[in-house]
Amino acid sequence: MSRQLIAGNWKMNGLTADAEALAQALIAGVASAPGHADLLVCPPFTQIATVAGILRGSVVAVGGQDCHMQPKGAHTGDIAAPMLRDLGAGFVILGHSERRQNHKELDETVREKVLAAKAAGLIPIVCVGETDDQRRDDGHEDVVGWQLKGSLPDGFAEGDGVVAYEPVWAIGTGRTATEADVAEMHAFIRAELVRQFGEAGQTTRILYGGSVNAGNAASLLAVPEVGGALVGGASLKPEDFLAIAAAAPRG
Ligand code: PGA
């Protein structure tokens, strides 16, 4: 098993003082307990430079939460992948369900953003996951299968791209997927990645996301085909985020 990736998605949280305090606490935490997972935090755009400055030279990487599909141009309010790279980001979350819902992002938009991220030297973390209704109708595999097919461009798995399975009903709700749900969906996603990309799809990391916390991390991270976690709410508390990282099995 390779090292797991524990990624924090800070979403739209954090003024400068909060971001500084969180980054400093992470530095202090990893210095005293180095751990065995790769760590990443994805602050809001406005805090990337600050956080990247504090974390430079540490084991904690920095990423964005979205990027535009074009490298520059007349796109008021948008942020391009090279801009994230320029600020010190190495990763970018793409196709998060909050963007798919709130900004009507389609799979093809996500696919173009993945290409833009890769062209800029960023590692994309592509999110997929079904809604409550889709699961109730037994459509979860179909939905996730289509999202993978539509959102991942050719060559995705040959690079360092990461997939995150985040059932929409588990995000921010405290309603975590069961280990059986996670095992079923991660096995399904692995099979889809191999079908889509052949041998290269065997090693793509598949993160689980949705109400991961310090209490449930160990059991979720031990599920076969889980290659780490994408953590929202709990990533805003450094002690919880570090406890989740400490719960990752040794790679
Ligand atoms: P949550 O968010 O951990 O607060 O459920 C996860 C995510 O949206 O990435």
Short mmCIF file of C-alpha atoms and ligand atoms in Angstrom, two decimals:
data_model
loop_
_atom_site.label_atom_id
_atom_site.label_comp_id
_atom_site.label_asym_id
_atom_site.label_seq_id
_atom_site.Cartn_x
_atom_site.Cartn_y
_atom_site.Cartn_z
CA MET A 1 0.00 0.00 0.00
CA SER A 2 1.37 3.47 -0.81
CA ARG A 3 1.21 6.44 1.55
CA GLN A 4 -2.23 7.86 2.07
CA LEU A 5 -3.09 11.50 1.33
CA ILE A 6 -4.97 13.42 4.00
CA ALA A 7 -6.32 16.60 2.39
CA GLY A 8 -8.06 19.44 4.20
CA ASN A 9 -10.69 21.45 2.33
CA TRP A 10 -11.11 24.67 4.28
CA LYS A 11 -13.93 25.79 1.95
CA MET A 12 -14.94 29.47 2.40
CA ASN A 13 -13.47 29.79 5.88
CA GLY A 14 -10.62 31.78 7.27
CA LEU A 15 -9.49 35.39 7.48
CA THR A 16 -5.74 35.99 7.52
CA ALA A 17 -5.32 35.58 11.28
CA ASP A 18 -7.27 32.28 11.26
CA ALA A 19 -5.30 30.90 8.31
CA GLU A 20 -2.00 31.87 9.92
CA ALA A 21 -2.95 30.27 13.22
CA LEU A 22 -4.11 27.07 11.53
CA ALA A 23 -0.98 26.78 9.40
CA GLN A 24 1.29 27.46 12.39
CA ALA A 25 -0.51 24.83 14.44
CA LEU A 26 -0.06 22.28 11.65
CA ILE A 27 3.66 23.06 11.42
CA ALA A 28 4.02 22.59 15.16
CA GLY A 29 1.98 19.37 15.08
CA VAL A 30 3.93 17.70 12.29
CA ALA A 31 7.23 18.76 13.86
CA SER A 32 6.37 16.93 17.09
CA ALA A 33 4.74 13.89 15.41
CA PRO A 34 5.94 13.47 11.80
CA GLY A 35 3.39 10.76 10.86
CA HIS A 36 3.22 8.59 7.79
CA ALA A 37 0.60 10.19 5.54
CA ASP A 38 1.05 12.92 2.93
CA LEU A 39 -0.67 16.10 4.10
CA LEU A 40 -2.36 18.81 2.07
CA VAL A 41 -4.44 21.85 2.95
CA CYS A 42 -6.64 23.74 0.50
CA PRO A 43 -7.40 27.21 1.89
CA PRO A 44 -9.64 29.76 0.14
CA PHE A 45 -7.89 31.57 -2.74
CA THR A 46 -7.29 34.63 -0.59
CA GLN A 47 -5.19 32.69 1.94
CA ILE A 48 -3.13 30.48 -0.36
CA ALA A 49 -0.10 32.77 -0.48
CA THR A 50 -0.12 33.28 3.30
CA VAL A 51 -0.50 29.58 4.05
CA ALA A 52 2.02 28.51 1.39
CA GLY A 53 4.52 30.98 2.87
CA ILE A 54 4.14 29.50 6.36
CA LEU A 55 4.19 25.88 5.16
CA ARG A 56 7.08 26.29 2.70
CA GLY A 57 9.71 23.64 3.39
CA SER A 58 7.34 21.63 5.59
CA VAL A 59 5.74 18.29 4.72
CA VAL A 60 2.32 19.93 4.36
CA ALA A 61 1.43 20.77 0.74
CA VAL A 62 -0.99 23.50 -0.34
CA GLY A 63 -3.76 23.42 -2.93
CA GLY A 64 -6.64 25.44 -4.35
CA GLN A 65 -10.33 24.56 -4.25
CA ASP A 66 -11.09 25.27 -7.92
CA CYS A 67 -9.54 26.79 -11.04
CA HIS A 68 -10.70 28.11 -14.38
CA MET A 69 -10.30 26.04 -17.53
CA GLN A 70 -8.36 28.81 -19.33
CA PRO A 71 -4.84 29.86 -18.31
CA LYS A 72 -5.74 33.59 -18.50
CA GLY A 73 -8.17 36.02 -20.10
CA ALA A 74 -11.42 37.92 -19.71
CA HIS A 75 -13.05 35.87 -16.92
CA THR A 76 -13.98 38.29 -14.19
CA GLY A 77 -13.70 36.85 -10.73
CA ASP A 78 -12.11 33.58 -11.81
CA ILE A 79 -8.72 32.16 -10.87
CA ALA A 80 -6.49 30.35 -13.37
CA ALA A 81 -4.42 27.26 -12.63
CA PRO A 82 -1.06 29.02 -13.30
CA MET A 83 -2.09 31.65 -10.71
CA LEU A 84 -2.50 28.92 -8.09
CA ARG A 85 0.86 27.46 -9.04
CA ASP A 86 2.41 30.91 -8.82
CA LEU A 87 1.19 31.24 -5.22
CA GLY A 88 2.77 27.95 -4.18
CA ALA A 89 -0.10 25.52 -4.71
CA GLY A 90 0.72 22.00 -5.89
CA PHE A 91 -2.82 20.59 -5.97
CA VAL A 92 -6.33 21.71 -6.86
CA ILE A 93 -9.71 20.24 -5.88
CA LEU A 94 -12.00 20.07 -8.93
CA GLY A 95 -15.66 19.17 -9.39
CA HIS A 96 -16.51 19.33 -5.69
CA SER A 97 -20.24 18.74 -5.24
CA GLU A 98 -20.66 22.27 -3.87
CA ARG A 99 -19.31 23.60 -7.17
CA ARG A 100 -21.34 21.14 -9.21
CA GLN A 101 -24.47 22.28 -7.33
CA ASN A 102 -23.85 25.97 -6.66
CA HIS A 103 -22.07 26.79 -9.92
CA LYS A 104 -23.78 24.26 -12.19
CA GLU A 105 -20.46 22.65 -13.11
CA LEU A 106 -20.85 19.79 -15.57
CA ASP A 107 -18.56 16.82 -16.04
CA GLU A 108 -17.18 18.34 -19.23
CA THR A 109 -16.31 21.57 -17.37
CA VAL A 110 -14.51 19.53 -14.74
CA ARG A 111 -12.62 17.63 -17.46
CA GLU A 112 -11.40 20.87 -19.03
CA LYS A 113 -10.32 22.13 -15.63
CA VAL A 114 -8.37 18.92 -15.04
CA LEU A 115 -6.50 19.53 -18.29
CA ALA A 116 -5.83 23.14 -17.28
CA ALA A 117 -4.55 22.03 -13.88
CA LYS A 118 -2.21 19.46 -15.37
CA ALA A 119 -0.91 21.95 -17.94
CA ALA A 120 -0.03 24.27 -15.05
CA GLY A 121 1.75 21.53 -13.12
CA LEU A 122 -0.96 21.07 -10.50
CA ILE A 123 -2.22 17.69 -9.29
CA PRO A 124 -6.01 17.60 -9.68
CA ILE A 125 -8.24 15.99 -7.05
CA VAL A 126 -11.46 15.18 -8.90
CA CYS A 127 -14.55 14.75 -6.74
CA VAL A 128 -17.43 12.43 -7.57
CA GLY A 129 -20.40 11.25 -5.54
CA GLU A 130 -24.12 10.63 -5.61
CA THR A 131 -26.95 12.50 -3.88
CA ASP A 132 -29.26 10.98 -1.32
CA ASP A 133 -32.04 10.54 -3.92
CA GLN A 134 -29.69 8.86 -6.37
CA ARG A 135 -28.59 6.39 -3.72
CA ARG A 136 -32.18 5.73 -2.66
CA ASP A 137 -33.00 4.93 -6.30
CA ASP A 138 -30.00 2.59 -6.39
CA GLY A 139 -28.35 4.85 -8.97
CA HIS A 140 -25.12 5.53 -7.07
CA GLU A 141 -22.86 3.38 -9.24
CA ASP A 142 -24.34 4.71 -12.48
CA VAL A 143 -23.98 8.31 -11.34
CA VAL A 144 -20.41 7.91 -10.17
CA GLY A 145 -19.53 5.87 -13.28
CA TRP A 146 -20.78 8.67 -15.54
CA GLN A 147 -19.03 11.32 -13.50
CA LEU A 148 -15.74 9.43 -13.81
CA LYS A 149 -16.18 8.91 -17.52
CA GLY A 150 -17.12 12.55 -18.11
CA SER A 151 -14.73 14.28 -15.72
CA LEU A 152 -11.46 12.42 -16.25
CA PRO A 153 -9.59 13.19 -19.47
CA ASP A 154 -7.36 10.75 -21.35
CA GLY A 155 -4.09 10.28 -19.52
CA PHE A 156 -5.53 11.25 -16.13
CA ALA A 157 -4.29 8.14 -14.38
CA GLU A 158 -0.86 8.25 -16.02
CA GLY A 159 -0.09 11.41 -14.06
CA ASP A 160 -0.63 12.03 -10.38
CA GLY A 161 -4.37 12.71 -10.55
CA VAL A 162 -6.40 11.83 -7.48
CA VAL A 163 -10.09 10.87 -7.28
CA ALA A 164 -12.21 11.68 -4.22
CA TYR A 165 -15.41 9.75 -3.58
CA GLU A 166 -17.66 12.11 -1.64
CA PRO A 167 -21.29 11.05 -1.31
CA VAL A 168 -23.21 14.35 -1.28
CA TRP A 169 -25.42 13.17 1.58
CA ALA A 170 -22.37 12.68 3.80
CA ILE A 171 -20.80 16.11 3.24
CA GLY A 172 -21.12 18.41 6.24
CA THR A 173 -24.00 16.34 7.61
CA GLY A 174 -22.26 14.21 10.21
CA ARG A 175 -23.76 11.24 8.37
CA THR A 176 -20.70 9.26 7.36
CA ALA A 177 -20.94 6.47 4.82
CA THR A 178 -20.66 3.04 6.38
CA GLU A 179 -17.49 1.05 5.86
CA ALA A 180 -19.51 -1.28 3.62
CA ASP A 181 -20.72 1.65 1.47
CA VAL A 182 -17.16 2.95 1.19
CA ALA A 183 -15.76 -0.49 0.36
CA GLU A 184 -18.38 -1.03 -2.34
CA MET A 185 -17.90 2.36 -3.98
CA HIS A 186 -14.11 2.38 -3.81
CA ALA A 187 -13.98 -1.08 -5.39
CA PHE A 188 -16.36 0.16 -8.08
CA ILE A 189 -14.26 3.28 -8.71
CA ARG A 190 -11.05 1.22 -8.87
CA ALA A 191 -12.64 -1.07 -11.45
CA GLU A 192 -13.81 1.94 -13.49
CA LEU A 193 -10.35 3.52 -13.37
CA VAL A 194 -8.78 0.29 -14.59
CA ARG A 195 -11.41 -0.04 -17.31
CA GLN A 196 -10.81 3.57 -18.40
CA PHE A 197 -7.03 3.74 -18.05
CA GLY A 198 -5.75 0.17 -17.92
CA GLU A 199 -2.79 -0.63 -15.69
CA ALA A 200 -2.30 3.05 -14.75
CA GLY A 201 -5.71 3.06 -13.07
CA GLN A 202 -4.46 0.54 -10.50
CA THR A 203 -2.44 3.04 -8.53
CA THR A 204 -4.55 6.22 -8.65
CA ARG A 205 -5.32 7.33 -5.12
CA ILE A 206 -9.01 7.26 -4.25
CA LEU A 207 -9.84 9.45 -1.25
CA TYR A 208 -13.00 9.17 0.80
CA GLY A 209 -14.72 12.40 1.87
CA GLY A 210 -17.85 13.18 3.85
CA SER A 211 -17.95 13.86 7.60
CA VAL A 212 -14.55 12.30 8.25
CA ASN A 213 -13.49 13.12 11.81
CA ALA A 214 -10.95 12.09 14.42
CA GLY A 215 -13.29 9.41 15.73
CA ASN A 216 -14.16 7.61 12.48
CA ALA A 217 -10.94 8.13 10.50
CA ALA A 218 -9.14 4.95 11.52
CA SER A 219 -11.95 2.64 10.42
CA LEU A 220 -12.64 4.53 7.16
CA LEU A 221 -8.96 4.76 6.21
CA ALA A 222 -8.53 1.02 6.76
CA VAL A 223 -11.14 0.13 4.12
CA PRO A 224 -9.59 -1.52 1.04
CA GLU A 225 -8.94 0.88 -1.88
CA VAL A 226 -9.16 3.95 0.38
CA GLY A 227 -6.04 5.99 -0.32
CA GLY A 228 -6.72 8.84 2.08
CA ALA A 229 -9.37 11.35 3.06
CA LEU A 230 -10.74 14.69 1.89
CA VAL A 231 -11.72 16.45 5.10
CA GLY A 232 -13.93 19.52 5.34
CA GLY A 233 -15.16 20.67 8.76
CA ALA A 234 -12.62 18.72 10.82
CA SER A 235 -9.72 20.20 8.84
CA LEU A 236 -10.40 23.59 10.45
CA LYS A 237 -9.35 22.20 13.82
CA PRO A 238 -5.62 21.39 13.68
CA GLU A 239 -5.78 18.80 16.45
CA ASP A 240 -8.57 16.94 14.63
CA PHE A 241 -6.85 17.14 11.25
CA LEU A 242 -3.60 15.84 12.74
CA ALA A 243 -5.47 13.06 14.56
CA ILE A 244 -7.03 12.01 11.23
CA ALA A 245 -3.57 11.99 9.64
CA ALA A 246 -2.23 9.92 12.53
CA ALA A 247 -5.03 7.39 11.96
CA ALA A 248 -3.84 6.63 8.40
CA PRO A 249 -2.37 3.17 8.04
CA ARG A 250 1.36 2.98 7.33
CA GLY A 251 2.12 3.02 3.58
P1 PGA B 1 -17.00 17.48 5.49
O1 PGA B 1 -16.67 17.99 4.01
O2 PGA B 1 -15.79 16.74 5.98
O3 PGA B 1 -17.28 18.74 6.27
O4 PGA B 1 -18.18 16.58 5.37
C1 PGA B 1 -15.95 17.18 3.11
C2 PGA B 1 -15.80 17.89 1.78
O5 PGA B 1 -16.74 18.58 1.35
O6 PGA B 1 -14.76 17.80 1.13
#
